[in-house]
Amino acid sequence: MTELFTDPRTLLRPIALLALGKTGADIERLVRDIRRTARRSGRGITWHDLEAGLRAGQASMSADLRRRAAIHEAGHALVYTLTGIAEVQSASIALHGVGLVTAVPNAHLPETEAWLMNTIAALLAGRAAEILVFQEPIAGAGGADESDLARATAMALAAETSLGFSKEQPLRYRSIAMGMQELTMDRGLADRVNRRLECAEAIAHDLIQANRLALDEIASGLESVGMLAGDEVRRIVRGSVRDSETGEP
């Protein structure tokens, strides 16, 4: 994707995305330090200076882990875009040591059961992409209460206990705390929640498999640049969908 480097507007995107989470004071301090260093070397500030300064302190990634992280985040970005449940703002890897896709939910969509399943599918899409490409996932999708697996499980549990989507006793409401406790005690509930998760992962898998070229292009951009803006993700997906409809390679 050479246009990422030739379009002047795209030169600013990596810098802007790297600066996410930093305050104006942080940026001002960083620029002062960079200017001071450049002045000592008898030259002006370059884009590389700014990017290096913003990346300073981030955890480095091996080539294999960088590839896996790129595939994982590309899976999220792809399924969010294809299902239309949220608009991707940015996708990144190694930003402050982690991969991240930021997306704004499309609030105009009705929160139906299909919407919920697509949302869970998007949460599980990183793991599904890893399985499709590497035949196995790493532990990054889980491990914490705010992880992909935790959030997906909470949504699947809500479908069965508090949102009225269950095929069994759909009118019986249980709070989140009650539902989590019941999940550990009720084998039937656990099976229904797990089936929802498996179904959602299958949705993600099928979408990714059908749009593998888009997945690979998004992942390649993340590997080489470290981040992509949402409009770049959408351009890639639109191009892939158009090519598949016309039969072009």
CSV table of C-alpha atoms in Angstrom, one decimal:
chain,number,residue,atom,x,y,z
A,1,MET,CA,0.0,0.0,0.0
A,2,THR,CA,2.5,2.6,-1.2
A,3,GLU,CA,-0.2,5.3,-1.2
A,4,LEU,CA,0.2,5.3,2.6
A,5,PHE,CA,3.5,7.0,2.1
A,6,THR,CA,2.9,9.1,-1.0
A,7,ASP,CA,-0.3,10.9,0.0
A,8,PRO,CA,0.8,13.9,2.3
A,9,ARG,CA,-2.4,13.5,4.3
A,10,THR,CA,-1.5,10.0,5.3
A,11,LEU,CA,1.9,11.1,6.6
A,12,LEU,CA,0.1,12.7,9.5
A,13,ARG,CA,-2.1,9.8,10.4
A,14,PRO,CA,0.5,7.6,12.1
A,15,ILE,CA,1.7,10.6,14.1
A,16,ALA,CA,-1.8,11.5,15.1
A,17,LEU,CA,-2.7,7.9,16.1
A,18,LEU,CA,0.5,7.5,18.0
A,19,ALA,CA,-0.4,10.6,20.0
A,20,LEU,CA,-3.8,9.1,21.1
A,21,GLY,CA,-4.0,9.3,24.9
A,22,LYS,CA,-1.4,12.0,25.3
A,23,THR,CA,-2.3,15.5,26.5
A,24,GLY,CA,-1.4,18.8,24.9
A,25,ALA,CA,1.2,19.3,27.5
A,26,ASP,CA,2.7,15.9,26.8
A,27,ILE,CA,3.0,16.7,23.1
A,28,GLU,CA,4.4,20.2,23.8
A,29,ARG,CA,7.1,18.6,26.1
A,30,LEU,CA,7.9,16.0,23.5
A,31,VAL,CA,8.3,18.5,20.7
A,32,ARG,CA,10.6,20.7,22.9
A,33,ASP,CA,12.8,17.7,23.6
A,34,ILE,CA,12.9,16.6,20.0
A,35,ARG,CA,13.7,20.2,18.8
A,36,ARG,CA,16.5,20.4,21.4
A,37,THR,CA,18.1,17.2,20.2
A,38,ALA,CA,17.8,18.1,16.6
A,39,ARG,CA,19.3,21.6,17.2
A,40,ARG,CA,22.3,20.0,18.9
A,41,SER,CA,22.8,17.9,15.7
A,42,GLY,CA,22.5,21.1,13.6
A,43,ARG,CA,19.3,20.1,11.7
A,44,GLY,CA,15.6,20.5,11.8
A,45,ILE,CA,12.9,18.2,13.1
A,46,THR,CA,11.8,15.4,10.8
A,47,TRP,CA,8.7,13.1,10.7
A,48,HIS,CA,11.0,10.3,11.8
A,49,ASP,CA,12.0,12.3,14.9
A,50,LEU,CA,8.3,12.8,15.9
A,51,GLU,CA,7.4,9.2,15.3
A,52,ALA,CA,10.4,7.9,17.2
A,53,GLY,CA,9.6,10.2,20.1
A,54,LEU,CA,6.0,9.0,20.2
A,55,ARG,CA,7.0,5.4,20.0
A,56,ALA,CA,9.6,5.7,22.8
A,57,GLY,CA,8.9,3.5,25.7
A,58,GLN,CA,6.5,1.2,23.8
A,59,ALA,CA,7.1,-2.5,24.1
A,60,SER,CA,8.9,-4.0,21.1
A,61,MET,CA,7.4,-7.0,19.2
A,62,SER,CA,9.0,-9.9,17.5
A,63,ALA,CA,8.3,-10.3,13.8
A,64,ASP,CA,6.0,-13.3,14.6
A,65,LEU,CA,4.1,-11.6,17.3
A,66,ARG,CA,3.8,-8.4,15.2
A,67,ARG,CA,2.3,-10.6,12.4
A,68,ARG,CA,-0.1,-12.3,14.8
A,69,ALA,CA,-1.2,-8.9,16.3
A,70,ALA,CA,-1.8,-7.5,12.8
A,71,ILE,CA,-4.0,-10.4,11.8
A,72,HIS,CA,-5.9,-10.2,15.1
A,73,GLU,CA,-6.6,-6.5,14.8
A,74,ALA,CA,-7.4,-6.8,11.1
A,75,GLY,CA,-10.0,-9.4,12.0
A,76,HIS,CA,-11.7,-7.1,14.3
A,77,ALA,CA,-11.6,-4.1,11.9
A,78,LEU,CA,-12.9,-6.3,9.0
A,79,VAL,CA,-15.9,-7.7,10.8
A,80,TYR,CA,-16.9,-4.4,12.3
A,81,THR,CA,-16.9,-2.9,8.8
A,82,LEU,CA,-18.6,-5.8,7.0
A,83,THR,CA,-21.4,-6.1,9.6
A,84,GLY,CA,-21.8,-2.4,9.8
A,85,ILE,CA,-22.4,-2.5,13.6
A,86,ALA,CA,-19.7,0.1,14.3
A,87,GLU,CA,-17.5,2.5,12.3
A,88,VAL,CA,-13.8,1.9,12.7
A,89,GLN,CA,-11.9,5.0,13.7
A,90,SER,CA,-8.4,3.4,13.7
A,91,ALA,CA,-6.6,0.1,14.0
A,92,SER,CA,-3.2,-0.2,15.4
A,93,ILE,CA,-0.6,-2.6,16.8
A,94,ALA,CA,2.1,-2.0,19.4
A,95,LEU,CA,0.4,1.2,20.4
A,96,HIS,CA,1.5,1.6,24.1
A,97,GLY,CA,2.4,-2.1,23.9
A,98,VAL,CA,-1.0,-3.5,22.8
A,99,GLY,CA,-3.1,-3.9,19.6
A,100,LEU,CA,-6.3,-1.8,19.4
A,101,VAL,CA,-9.2,-1.2,17.2
A,102,THR,CA,-11.3,1.9,18.1
A,103,ALA,CA,-14.8,1.9,16.7
A,104,VAL,CA,-17.9,4.0,17.3
A,105,PRO,CA,-21.2,2.0,17.4
A,106,ASN,CA,-23.7,2.8,14.7
A,107,ALA,CA,-26.4,4.0,17.1
A,108,HIS,CA,-29.2,4.0,14.4
A,109,LEU,CA,-29.2,0.2,14.2
A,110,PRO,CA,-32.0,-1.6,16.2
A,111,GLU,CA,-30.5,-3.7,19.0
A,112,THR,CA,-32.0,-7.0,17.8
A,113,GLU,CA,-30.7,-10.5,18.4
A,114,ALA,CA,-29.0,-10.3,15.0
A,115,TRP,CA,-27.3,-7.1,16.1
A,116,LEU,CA,-26.1,-8.7,19.3
A,117,MET,CA,-24.7,-11.8,17.5
A,118,ASN,CA,-22.9,-9.5,15.0
A,119,THR,CA,-21.4,-7.5,17.9
A,120,ILE,CA,-20.2,-10.7,19.6
A,121,ALA,CA,-18.8,-11.9,16.2
A,122,ALA,CA,-16.8,-8.6,16.0
A,123,LEU,CA,-15.4,-9.2,19.5
A,124,LEU,CA,-14.4,-12.7,18.6
A,125,ALA,CA,-13.1,-11.8,15.1
A,126,GLY,CA,-9.5,-11.3,16.2
A,127,ARG,CA,-9.4,-14.8,17.6
A,128,ALA,CA,-11.2,-16.2,14.5
A,129,ALA,CA,-8.7,-14.5,12.2
A,130,GLU,CA,-5.8,-16.0,14.1
A,131,ILE,CA,-7.3,-19.5,13.8
A,132,LEU,CA,-8.0,-19.1,10.1
A,133,VAL,CA,-4.4,-17.9,9.4
A,134,PHE,CA,-2.3,-19.7,12.0
A,135,GLN,CA,-4.6,-22.7,12.8
A,136,GLU,CA,-4.4,-21.7,16.5
A,137,PRO,CA,-5.0,-18.6,18.6
A,138,ILE,CA,-2.7,-17.1,21.2
A,139,ALA,CA,-4.0,-16.0,24.7
A,140,GLY,CA,-4.4,-12.4,23.8
A,141,ALA,CA,-8.2,-12.6,23.3
A,142,GLY,CA,-8.7,-13.5,27.0
A,143,GLY,CA,-7.0,-13.2,30.3
A,144,ALA,CA,-8.8,-10.1,31.8
A,145,ASP,CA,-12.2,-8.9,32.6
A,146,GLU,CA,-12.1,-6.3,29.8
A,147,SER,CA,-10.8,-8.9,27.2
A,148,ASP,CA,-12.5,-9.9,24.0
A,149,LEU,CA,-13.6,-13.2,25.5
A,150,ALA,CA,-14.9,-11.7,28.7
A,151,ARG,CA,-16.9,-9.1,26.9
A,152,ALA,CA,-18.3,-11.6,24.4
A,153,THR,CA,-19.2,-14.0,27.2
A,154,ALA,CA,-21.0,-11.2,29.1
A,155,MET,CA,-23.0,-10.3,26.0
A,156,ALA,CA,-23.9,-13.9,25.3
A,157,LEU,CA,-24.9,-14.3,29.0
A,158,ALA,CA,-27.1,-11.2,28.8
A,159,ALA,CA,-28.9,-12.6,25.8
A,160,GLU,CA,-29.9,-15.6,27.8
A,161,THR,CA,-30.6,-13.9,31.2
A,162,SER,CA,-31.6,-10.2,30.8
A,163,LEU,CA,-32.3,-9.2,27.2
A,164,GLY,CA,-35.2,-11.5,26.4
A,165,PHE,CA,-33.4,-13.5,23.6
A,166,SER,CA,-33.3,-16.8,25.3
A,167,LYS,CA,-35.3,-19.8,23.8
A,168,GLU,CA,-35.9,-20.9,27.4
A,169,GLN,CA,-37.7,-18.6,29.8
A,170,PRO,CA,-37.0,-15.4,27.8
A,171,LEU,CA,-39.2,-13.3,30.1
A,172,ARG,CA,-37.3,-14.3,33.3
A,173,TYR,CA,-34.9,-11.5,34.1
A,174,ARG,CA,-31.7,-12.0,36.0
A,175,SER,CA,-29.2,-9.2,36.9
A,176,ILE,CA,-25.6,-9.4,35.7
A,177,ALA,CA,-24.4,-10.6,39.1
A,178,MET,CA,-27.2,-13.2,39.3
A,179,GLY,CA,-26.5,-14.3,35.8
A,180,MET,CA,-22.7,-14.8,36.4
A,181,GLN,CA,-23.4,-16.8,39.5
A,182,GLU,CA,-26.0,-18.9,37.7
A,183,LEU,CA,-23.6,-19.4,34.8
A,184,THR,CA,-21.3,-21.4,37.1
A,185,MET,CA,-24.1,-23.5,38.6
A,186,ASP,CA,-26.5,-24.1,35.7
A,187,ARG,CA,-25.0,-26.5,33.1
A,188,GLY,CA,-27.9,-25.8,30.7
A,189,LEU,CA,-27.3,-22.0,30.8
A,190,ALA,CA,-23.6,-22.5,30.3
A,191,ASP,CA,-24.2,-24.7,27.2
A,192,ARG,CA,-26.6,-22.1,25.7
A,193,VAL,CA,-24.1,-19.3,26.3
A,194,ASN,CA,-21.3,-21.4,24.8
A,195,ARG,CA,-23.4,-22.2,21.7
A,196,ARG,CA,-24.0,-18.5,21.2
A,197,LEU,CA,-20.3,-17.8,21.4
A,198,GLU,CA,-19.5,-20.6,18.9
A,199,CYS,CA,-22.2,-19.4,16.6
A,200,ALA,CA,-20.8,-15.8,16.7
A,201,GLU,CA,-17.3,-17.1,16.1
A,202,ALA,CA,-18.6,-19.0,13.1
A,203,ILE,CA,-20.1,-15.8,11.8
A,204,ALA,CA,-16.8,-14.0,12.1
A,205,HIS,CA,-14.9,-17.0,10.6
A,206,ASP,CA,-17.2,-17.1,7.5
A,207,LEU,CA,-17.0,-13.3,6.9
A,208,ILE,CA,-13.2,-13.3,7.3
A,209,GLN,CA,-12.7,-16.4,5.0
A,210,ALA,CA,-14.9,-14.8,2.3
A,211,ASN,CA,-12.9,-11.6,2.5
A,212,ARG,CA,-9.4,-13.0,3.1
A,213,LEU,CA,-7.8,-10.6,0.6
A,214,ALA,CA,-9.1,-7.6,2.6
A,215,LEU,CA,-7.9,-9.2,5.9
A,216,ASP,CA,-4.4,-9.7,4.4
A,217,GLU,CA,-4.2,-6.2,3.1
A,218,ILE,CA,-5.3,-4.6,6.4
A,219,ALA,CA,-2.9,-6.8,8.3
A,220,SER,CA,0.0,-5.9,5.9
A,221,GLY,CA,-0.7,-2.2,6.4
A,222,LEU,CA,-0.6,-2.7,10.1
A,223,GLU,CA,2.6,-4.6,9.9
A,224,SER,CA,4.4,-2.0,7.8
A,225,VAL,CA,3.0,1.2,9.2
A,226,GLY,CA,1.8,0.1,12.7
A,227,MET,CA,-1.7,1.7,12.3
A,228,LEU,CA,-4.4,2.5,9.8
A,229,ALA,CA,-7.1,5.1,9.9
A,230,GLY,CA,-10.7,4.0,9.6
A,231,ASP,CA,-11.2,5.4,6.1
A,232,GLU,CA,-8.2,3.4,4.9
A,233,VAL,CA,-9.8,0.2,6.4
A,234,ARG,CA,-13.1,1.0,4.7
A,235,ARG,CA,-11.3,1.7,1.3
A,236,ILE,CA,-9.7,-1.7,1.5
A,237,VAL,CA,-12.9,-3.5,2.4
A,238,ARG,CA,-14.9,-1.7,-0.3
A,239,GLY,CA,-12.2,-2.6,-2.9
A,240,SER,CA,-12.2,-6.2,-1.8
A,241,VAL,CA,-16.0,-6.5,-1.9
A,242,ARG,CA,-16.2,-4.8,-5.3
A,243,ASP,CA,-13.5,-7.1,-6.8
A,244,SER,CA,-15.4,-10.2,-5.4
A,245,GLU,CA,-18.6,-9.0,-7.0
A,246,THR,CA,-17.0,-8.4,-10.4
A,247,GLY,CA,-14.9,-11.5,-10.3
A,248,GLU,CA,-11.6,-9.6,-10.6
A,249,PRO,CA,-8.5,-11.1,-9.0
